[in-house]
mmCIF file of C-alpha atoms and ligand atoms in Angstrom:
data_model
loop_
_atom_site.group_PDB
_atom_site.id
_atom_site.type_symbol
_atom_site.label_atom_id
_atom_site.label_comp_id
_atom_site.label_asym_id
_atom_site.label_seq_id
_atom_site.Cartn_x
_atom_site.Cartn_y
_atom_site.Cartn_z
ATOM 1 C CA UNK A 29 0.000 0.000 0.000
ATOM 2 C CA UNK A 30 1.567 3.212 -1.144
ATOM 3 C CA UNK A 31 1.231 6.046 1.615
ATOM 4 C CA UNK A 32 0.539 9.379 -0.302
ATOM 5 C CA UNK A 33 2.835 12.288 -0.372
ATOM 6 C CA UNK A 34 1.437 15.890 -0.303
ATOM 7 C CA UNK A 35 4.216 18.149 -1.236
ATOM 8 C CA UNK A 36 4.040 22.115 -1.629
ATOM 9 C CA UNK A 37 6.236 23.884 -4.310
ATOM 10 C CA UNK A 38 6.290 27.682 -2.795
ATOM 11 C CA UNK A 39 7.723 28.748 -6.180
ATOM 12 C CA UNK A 40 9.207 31.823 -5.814
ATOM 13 C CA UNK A 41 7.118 33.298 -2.775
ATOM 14 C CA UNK A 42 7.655 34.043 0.842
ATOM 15 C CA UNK A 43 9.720 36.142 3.234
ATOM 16 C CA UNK A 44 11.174 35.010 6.561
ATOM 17 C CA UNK A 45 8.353 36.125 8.575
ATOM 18 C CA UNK A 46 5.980 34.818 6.085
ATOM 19 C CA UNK A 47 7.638 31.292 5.836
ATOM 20 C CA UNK A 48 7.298 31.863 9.922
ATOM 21 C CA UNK A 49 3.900 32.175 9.990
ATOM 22 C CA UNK A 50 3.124 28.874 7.373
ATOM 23 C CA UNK A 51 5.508 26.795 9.245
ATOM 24 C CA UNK A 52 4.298 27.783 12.493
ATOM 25 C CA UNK A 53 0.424 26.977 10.942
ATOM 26 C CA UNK A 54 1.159 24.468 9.059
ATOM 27 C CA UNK A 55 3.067 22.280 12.194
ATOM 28 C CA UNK A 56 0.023 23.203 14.552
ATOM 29 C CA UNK A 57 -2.292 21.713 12.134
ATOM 30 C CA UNK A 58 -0.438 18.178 11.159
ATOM 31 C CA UNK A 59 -2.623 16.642 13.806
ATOM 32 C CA UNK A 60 -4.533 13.922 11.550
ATOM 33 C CA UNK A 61 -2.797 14.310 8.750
ATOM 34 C CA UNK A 62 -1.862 10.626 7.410
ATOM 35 C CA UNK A 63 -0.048 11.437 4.254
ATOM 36 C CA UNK A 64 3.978 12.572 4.382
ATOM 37 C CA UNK A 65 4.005 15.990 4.123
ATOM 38 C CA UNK A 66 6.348 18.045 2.375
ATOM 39 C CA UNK A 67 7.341 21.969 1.522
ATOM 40 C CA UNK A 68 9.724 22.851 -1.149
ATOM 41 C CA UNK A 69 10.919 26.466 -0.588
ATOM 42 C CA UNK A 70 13.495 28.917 -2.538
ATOM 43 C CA UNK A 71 17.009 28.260 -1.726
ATOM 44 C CA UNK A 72 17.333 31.181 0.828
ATOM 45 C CA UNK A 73 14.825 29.869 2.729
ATOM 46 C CA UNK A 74 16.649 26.118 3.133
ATOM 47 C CA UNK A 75 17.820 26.780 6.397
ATOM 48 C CA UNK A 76 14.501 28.365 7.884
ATOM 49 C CA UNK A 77 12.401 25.324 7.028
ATOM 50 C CA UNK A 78 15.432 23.111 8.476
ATOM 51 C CA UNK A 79 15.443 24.674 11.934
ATOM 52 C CA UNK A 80 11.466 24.593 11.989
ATOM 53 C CA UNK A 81 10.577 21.199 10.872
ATOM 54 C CA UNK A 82 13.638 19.095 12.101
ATOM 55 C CA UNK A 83 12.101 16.269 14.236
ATOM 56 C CA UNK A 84 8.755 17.197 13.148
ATOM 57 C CA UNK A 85 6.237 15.241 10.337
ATOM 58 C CA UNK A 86 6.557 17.795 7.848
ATOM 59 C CA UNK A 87 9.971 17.292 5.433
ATOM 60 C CA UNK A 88 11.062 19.821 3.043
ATOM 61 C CA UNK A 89 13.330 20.056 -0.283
ATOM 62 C CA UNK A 90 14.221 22.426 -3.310
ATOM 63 C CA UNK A 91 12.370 23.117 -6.279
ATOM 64 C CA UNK A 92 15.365 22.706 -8.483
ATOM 65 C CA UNK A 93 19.198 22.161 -8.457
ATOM 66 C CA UNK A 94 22.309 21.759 -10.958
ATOM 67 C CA UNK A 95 23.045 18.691 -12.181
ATOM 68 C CA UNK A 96 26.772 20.070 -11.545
ATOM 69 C CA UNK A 97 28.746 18.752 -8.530
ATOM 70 C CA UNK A 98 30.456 22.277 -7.963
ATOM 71 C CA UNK A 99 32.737 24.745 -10.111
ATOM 72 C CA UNK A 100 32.623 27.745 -12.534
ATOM 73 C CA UNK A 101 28.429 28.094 -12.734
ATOM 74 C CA UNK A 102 28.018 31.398 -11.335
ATOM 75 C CA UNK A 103 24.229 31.783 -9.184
ATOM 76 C CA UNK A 104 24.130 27.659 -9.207
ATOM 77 C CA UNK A 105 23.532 25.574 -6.443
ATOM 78 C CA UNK A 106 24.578 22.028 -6.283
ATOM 79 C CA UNK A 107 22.858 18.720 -5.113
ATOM 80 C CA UNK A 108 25.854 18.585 -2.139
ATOM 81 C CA UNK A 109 24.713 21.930 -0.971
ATOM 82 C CA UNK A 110 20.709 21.020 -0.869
ATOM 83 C CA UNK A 111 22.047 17.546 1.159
ATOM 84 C CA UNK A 112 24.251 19.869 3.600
ATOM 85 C CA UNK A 113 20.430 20.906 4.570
ATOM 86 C CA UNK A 114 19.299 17.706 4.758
ATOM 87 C CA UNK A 115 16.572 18.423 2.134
ATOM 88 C CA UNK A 116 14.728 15.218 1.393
ATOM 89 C CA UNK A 117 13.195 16.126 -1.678
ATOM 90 C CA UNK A 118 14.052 18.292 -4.927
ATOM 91 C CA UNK A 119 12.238 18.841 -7.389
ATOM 92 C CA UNK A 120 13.162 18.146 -10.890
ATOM 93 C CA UNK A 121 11.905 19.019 -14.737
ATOM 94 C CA UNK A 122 9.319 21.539 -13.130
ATOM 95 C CA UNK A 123 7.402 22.774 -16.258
ATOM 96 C CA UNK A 124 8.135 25.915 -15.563
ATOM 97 C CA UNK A 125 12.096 25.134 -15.976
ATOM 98 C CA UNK A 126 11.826 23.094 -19.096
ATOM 99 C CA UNK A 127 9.450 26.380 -20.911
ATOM 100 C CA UNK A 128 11.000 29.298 -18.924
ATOM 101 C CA UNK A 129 14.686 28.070 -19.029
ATOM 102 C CA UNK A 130 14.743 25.799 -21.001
ATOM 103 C CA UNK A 131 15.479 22.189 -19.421
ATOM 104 C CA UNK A 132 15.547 19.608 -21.952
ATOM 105 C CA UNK A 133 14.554 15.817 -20.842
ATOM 106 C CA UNK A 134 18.285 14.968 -20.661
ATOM 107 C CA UNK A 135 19.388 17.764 -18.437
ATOM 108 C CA UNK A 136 16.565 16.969 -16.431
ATOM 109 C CA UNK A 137 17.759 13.338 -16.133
ATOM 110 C CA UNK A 138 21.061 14.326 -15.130
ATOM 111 C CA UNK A 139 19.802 16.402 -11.973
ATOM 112 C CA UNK A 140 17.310 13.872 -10.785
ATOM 113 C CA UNK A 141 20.887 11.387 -11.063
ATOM 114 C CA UNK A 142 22.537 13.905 -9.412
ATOM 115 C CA UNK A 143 19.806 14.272 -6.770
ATOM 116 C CA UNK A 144 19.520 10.799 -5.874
ATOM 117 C CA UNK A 145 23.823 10.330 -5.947
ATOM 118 C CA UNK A 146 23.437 13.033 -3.139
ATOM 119 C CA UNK A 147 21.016 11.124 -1.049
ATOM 120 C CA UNK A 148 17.922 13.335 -1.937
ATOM 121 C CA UNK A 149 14.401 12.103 -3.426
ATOM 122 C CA UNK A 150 13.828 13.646 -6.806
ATOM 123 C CA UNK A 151 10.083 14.614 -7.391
ATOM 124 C CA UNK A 152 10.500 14.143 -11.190
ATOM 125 C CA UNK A 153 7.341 16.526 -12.587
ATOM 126 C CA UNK A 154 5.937 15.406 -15.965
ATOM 127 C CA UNK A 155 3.241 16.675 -18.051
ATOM 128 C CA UNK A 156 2.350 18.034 -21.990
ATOM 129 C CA UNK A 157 1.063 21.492 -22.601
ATOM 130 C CA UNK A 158 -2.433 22.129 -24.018
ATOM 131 C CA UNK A 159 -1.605 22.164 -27.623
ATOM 132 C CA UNK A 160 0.213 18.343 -27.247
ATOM 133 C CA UNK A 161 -3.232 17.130 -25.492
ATOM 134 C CA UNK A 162 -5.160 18.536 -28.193
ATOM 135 C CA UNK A 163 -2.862 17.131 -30.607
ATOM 136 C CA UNK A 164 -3.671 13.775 -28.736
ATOM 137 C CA UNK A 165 0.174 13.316 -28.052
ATOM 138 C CA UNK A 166 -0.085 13.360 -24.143
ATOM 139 C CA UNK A 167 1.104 10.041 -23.630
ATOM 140 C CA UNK A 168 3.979 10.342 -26.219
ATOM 141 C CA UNK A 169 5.289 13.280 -24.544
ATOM 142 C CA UNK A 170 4.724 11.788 -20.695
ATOM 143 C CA UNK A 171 6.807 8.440 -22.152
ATOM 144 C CA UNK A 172 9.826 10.657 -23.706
ATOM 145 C CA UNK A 173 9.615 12.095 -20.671
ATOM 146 C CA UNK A 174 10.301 9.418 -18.671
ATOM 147 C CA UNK A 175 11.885 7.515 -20.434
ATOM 148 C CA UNK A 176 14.629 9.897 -20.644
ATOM 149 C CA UNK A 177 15.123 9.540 -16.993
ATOM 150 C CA UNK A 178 15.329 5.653 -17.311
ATOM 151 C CA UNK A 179 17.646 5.713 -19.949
ATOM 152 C CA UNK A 180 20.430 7.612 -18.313
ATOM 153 C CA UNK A 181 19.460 5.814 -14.207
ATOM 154 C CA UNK A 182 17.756 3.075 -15.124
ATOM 155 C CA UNK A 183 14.072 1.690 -13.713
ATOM 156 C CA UNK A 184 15.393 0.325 -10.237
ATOM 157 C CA UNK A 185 15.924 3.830 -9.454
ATOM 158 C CA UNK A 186 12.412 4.868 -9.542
ATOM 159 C CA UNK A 187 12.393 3.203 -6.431
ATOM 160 C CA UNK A 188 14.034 6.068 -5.133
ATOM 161 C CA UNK A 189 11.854 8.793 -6.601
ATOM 162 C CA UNK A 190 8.273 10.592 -6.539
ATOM 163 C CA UNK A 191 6.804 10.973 -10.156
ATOM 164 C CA UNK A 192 4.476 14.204 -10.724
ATOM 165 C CA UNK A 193 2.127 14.292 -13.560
ATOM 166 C CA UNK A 194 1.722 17.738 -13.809
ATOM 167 C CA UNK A 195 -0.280 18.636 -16.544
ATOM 168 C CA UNK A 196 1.078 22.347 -18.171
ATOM 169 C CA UNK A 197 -2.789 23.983 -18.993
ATOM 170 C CA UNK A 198 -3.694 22.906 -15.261
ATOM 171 C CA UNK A 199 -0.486 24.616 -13.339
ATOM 172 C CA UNK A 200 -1.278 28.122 -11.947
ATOM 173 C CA UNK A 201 -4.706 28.220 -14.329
ATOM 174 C CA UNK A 202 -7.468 27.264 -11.879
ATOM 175 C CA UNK A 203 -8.275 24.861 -14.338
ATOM 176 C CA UNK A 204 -8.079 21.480 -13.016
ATOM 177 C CA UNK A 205 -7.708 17.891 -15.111
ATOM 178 C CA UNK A 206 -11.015 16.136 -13.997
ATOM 179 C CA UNK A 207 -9.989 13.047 -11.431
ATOM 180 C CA UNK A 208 -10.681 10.561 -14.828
ATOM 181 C CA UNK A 209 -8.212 12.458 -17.138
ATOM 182 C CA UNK A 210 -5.651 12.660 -14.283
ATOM 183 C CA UNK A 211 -6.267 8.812 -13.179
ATOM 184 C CA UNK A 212 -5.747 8.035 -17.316
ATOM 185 C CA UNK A 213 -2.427 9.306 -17.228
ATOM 186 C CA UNK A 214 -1.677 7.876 -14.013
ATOM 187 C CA UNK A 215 -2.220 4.491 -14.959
ATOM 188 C CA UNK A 216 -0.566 5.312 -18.518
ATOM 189 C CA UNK A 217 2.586 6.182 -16.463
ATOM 190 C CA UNK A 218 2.341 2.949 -14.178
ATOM 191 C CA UNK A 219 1.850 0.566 -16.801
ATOM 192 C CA UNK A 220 4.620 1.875 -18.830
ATOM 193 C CA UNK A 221 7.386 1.677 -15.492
ATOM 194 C CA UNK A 222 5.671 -1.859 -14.565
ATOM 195 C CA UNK A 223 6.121 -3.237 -18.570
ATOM 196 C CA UNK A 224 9.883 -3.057 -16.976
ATOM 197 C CA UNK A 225 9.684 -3.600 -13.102
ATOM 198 C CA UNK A 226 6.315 -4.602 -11.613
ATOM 199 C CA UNK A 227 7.706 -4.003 -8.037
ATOM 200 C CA UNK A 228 9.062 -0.546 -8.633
ATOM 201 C CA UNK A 229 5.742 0.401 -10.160
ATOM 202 C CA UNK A 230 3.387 -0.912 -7.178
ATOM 203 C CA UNK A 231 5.670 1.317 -4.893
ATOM 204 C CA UNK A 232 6.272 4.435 -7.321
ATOM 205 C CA UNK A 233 4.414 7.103 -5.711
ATOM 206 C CA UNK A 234 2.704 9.609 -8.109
ATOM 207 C CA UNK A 235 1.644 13.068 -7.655
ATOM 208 C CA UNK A 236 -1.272 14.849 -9.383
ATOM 209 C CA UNK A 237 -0.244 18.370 -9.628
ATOM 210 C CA UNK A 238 -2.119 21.513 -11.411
ATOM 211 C CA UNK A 239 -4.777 23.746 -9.634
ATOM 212 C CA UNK A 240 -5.273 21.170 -7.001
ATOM 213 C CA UNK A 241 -7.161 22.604 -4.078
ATOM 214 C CA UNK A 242 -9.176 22.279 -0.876
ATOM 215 C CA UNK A 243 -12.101 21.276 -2.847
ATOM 216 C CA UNK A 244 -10.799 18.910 -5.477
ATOM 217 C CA UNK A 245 -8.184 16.999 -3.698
ATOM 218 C CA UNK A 246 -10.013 14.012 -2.235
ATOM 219 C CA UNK A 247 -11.979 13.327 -5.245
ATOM 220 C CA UNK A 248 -8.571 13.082 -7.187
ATOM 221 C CA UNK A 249 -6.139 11.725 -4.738
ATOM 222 C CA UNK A 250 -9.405 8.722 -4.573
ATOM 223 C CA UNK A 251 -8.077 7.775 -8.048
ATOM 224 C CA UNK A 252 -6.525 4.291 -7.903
ATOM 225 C CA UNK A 253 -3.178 5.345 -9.576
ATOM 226 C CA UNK A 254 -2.898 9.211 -7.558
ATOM 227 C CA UNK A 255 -0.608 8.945 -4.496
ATOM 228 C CA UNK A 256 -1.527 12.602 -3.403
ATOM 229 C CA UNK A 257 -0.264 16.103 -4.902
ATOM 230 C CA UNK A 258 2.615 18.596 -5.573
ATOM 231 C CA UNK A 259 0.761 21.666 -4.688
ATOM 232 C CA UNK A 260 1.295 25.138 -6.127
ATOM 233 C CA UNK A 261 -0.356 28.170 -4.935
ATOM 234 C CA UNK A 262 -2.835 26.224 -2.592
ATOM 235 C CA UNK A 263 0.300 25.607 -0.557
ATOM 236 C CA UNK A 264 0.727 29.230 0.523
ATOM 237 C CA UNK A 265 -2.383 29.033 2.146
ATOM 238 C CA UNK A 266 -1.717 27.435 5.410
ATOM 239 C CA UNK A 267 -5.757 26.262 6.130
ATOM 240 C CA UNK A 268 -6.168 25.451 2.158
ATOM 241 C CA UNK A 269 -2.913 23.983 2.581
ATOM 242 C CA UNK A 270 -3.466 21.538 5.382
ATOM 243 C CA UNK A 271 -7.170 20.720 4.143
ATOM 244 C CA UNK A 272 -4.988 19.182 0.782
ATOM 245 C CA UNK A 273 -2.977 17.228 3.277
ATOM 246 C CA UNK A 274 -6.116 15.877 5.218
ATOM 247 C CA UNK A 275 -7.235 14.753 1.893
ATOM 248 C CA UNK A 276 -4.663 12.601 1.154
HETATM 249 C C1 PEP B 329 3.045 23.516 -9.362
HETATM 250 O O1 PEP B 329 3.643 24.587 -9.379
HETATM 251 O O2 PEP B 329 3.689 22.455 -9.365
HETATM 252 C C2 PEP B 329 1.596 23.524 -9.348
HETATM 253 C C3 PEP B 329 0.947 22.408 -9.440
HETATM 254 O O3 PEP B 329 1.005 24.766 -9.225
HETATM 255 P P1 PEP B 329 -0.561 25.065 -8.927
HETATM 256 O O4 PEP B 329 -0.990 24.126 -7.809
HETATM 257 O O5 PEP B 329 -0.596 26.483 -8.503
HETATM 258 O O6 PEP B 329 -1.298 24.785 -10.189
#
């Protein structure tokens, strides 16, 4: 039985009396909560969320690193450095990074290796934009995707990872994919790591991310193949927030 993960992705958001006030709400409210719980915050903010939530339920990671292990790669921060606060989770292949900076699927597969060589659970995020769904290329583009990832690492180390179908038209839009069109993919993604390694896909945990919210989550973290969310701007809302988590 897979436990669900509920993970927030501040994006770039927050101050350190902000963060304060979520971490402070968001620890007095973990009471019931059965699903791991997880923030991923801006790199400045590593060490805040360390000193809060060390020895509490709620773990926290980085929303994106280099696949570099150090050097010459000026404003960079390495997989060493995220590890040095024990970050459990980073996130990797973020839509936004692959349209707004332009991560390809092989630079994405060397950070989530370089993640997991580091100790650190990548949350690998895939998903098409509108125009591939309507071009009825969703699954292609999930696949290469992936694939990419097992190419370079291999399937065993999905073992060691969260997968986040993220759909593009659903992050940040208030639109939502309904809990069938989420559950499709899902399974899509499942079948396609189990056609390799049936015991790495029963255990691969799976995230639904895009517009999820208070009122949404159950009904799509009920789907057989959702293991919970990677949560946007419904994470910066400490009630909406923990409402998510008691979903999952
Ligand atoms: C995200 O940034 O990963 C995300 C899912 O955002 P939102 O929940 O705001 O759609």
């Amino acid at each position: 039985m897979r436990r669900k993960l509920v993970a927030g992705n501040w994006k770039m958001h927050g101050s350190l009396a902000e963060n304060e006030a979520l971490l402070s709400g968001l620890l007095a409210g973990m009471g019931g909560v059965k699903a791991g719980v997880a923030v991923c915050v801006p790199f400045p903010y590593l060490a805040q969320a360390q000193a809060r939530l060390t020895g509490s339920a709620v773990a926290w990671g980085a929303q994106n690193m280099s696949q570099q292990a150090r050097g010459a790669f000026t404003g960079e921060v390495s997989a060493s450095m995220l590890a040095d606060f024990a970050c459990a989770y980073v996130i990797v292949g973020h839509s936004e990074r692959r349209a707004l900076y332009g991560e390809s699927d092989e630079l994405v597969a060397e950070k989530y290796a370089a993640a997991q060589a580091a100790g650190m659970t990548p949350i690998l995020c895939l998903g098409e934009t509108l125009s591939e769904r309507e071009g009825c290329i969703t699954e292609a583009v999930v696949a290469r995707q992936l694939d990419a990832v097992i190419a370079k690492c291999g399937v065993a180390s999905l073992a060691r990872a969260v997968v986040a179908y993220e759909p593009v038209w659903a992050i940040g839009t208030g639109v939502t994919a309904s809990p069938n069109q989420a559950q499709v993919v899902h399974a899509f993604i499942r079948a396609r790591v189990r056609a390799l390694d049936a015991g790495v896909a029963a255990g691969l945990i799976i995230q639904y991310g895009g517009s999820v919210k208070a009122n949404n989550a159950a009904e799509l973290f009920g789907q057989p193949d959702i293991d919970g969310g990677l949560i946007g701007g419904a994470s910066l809302n400490v009630e909406e927030f923990l409402a998510i988590c008691r979903a999952g």
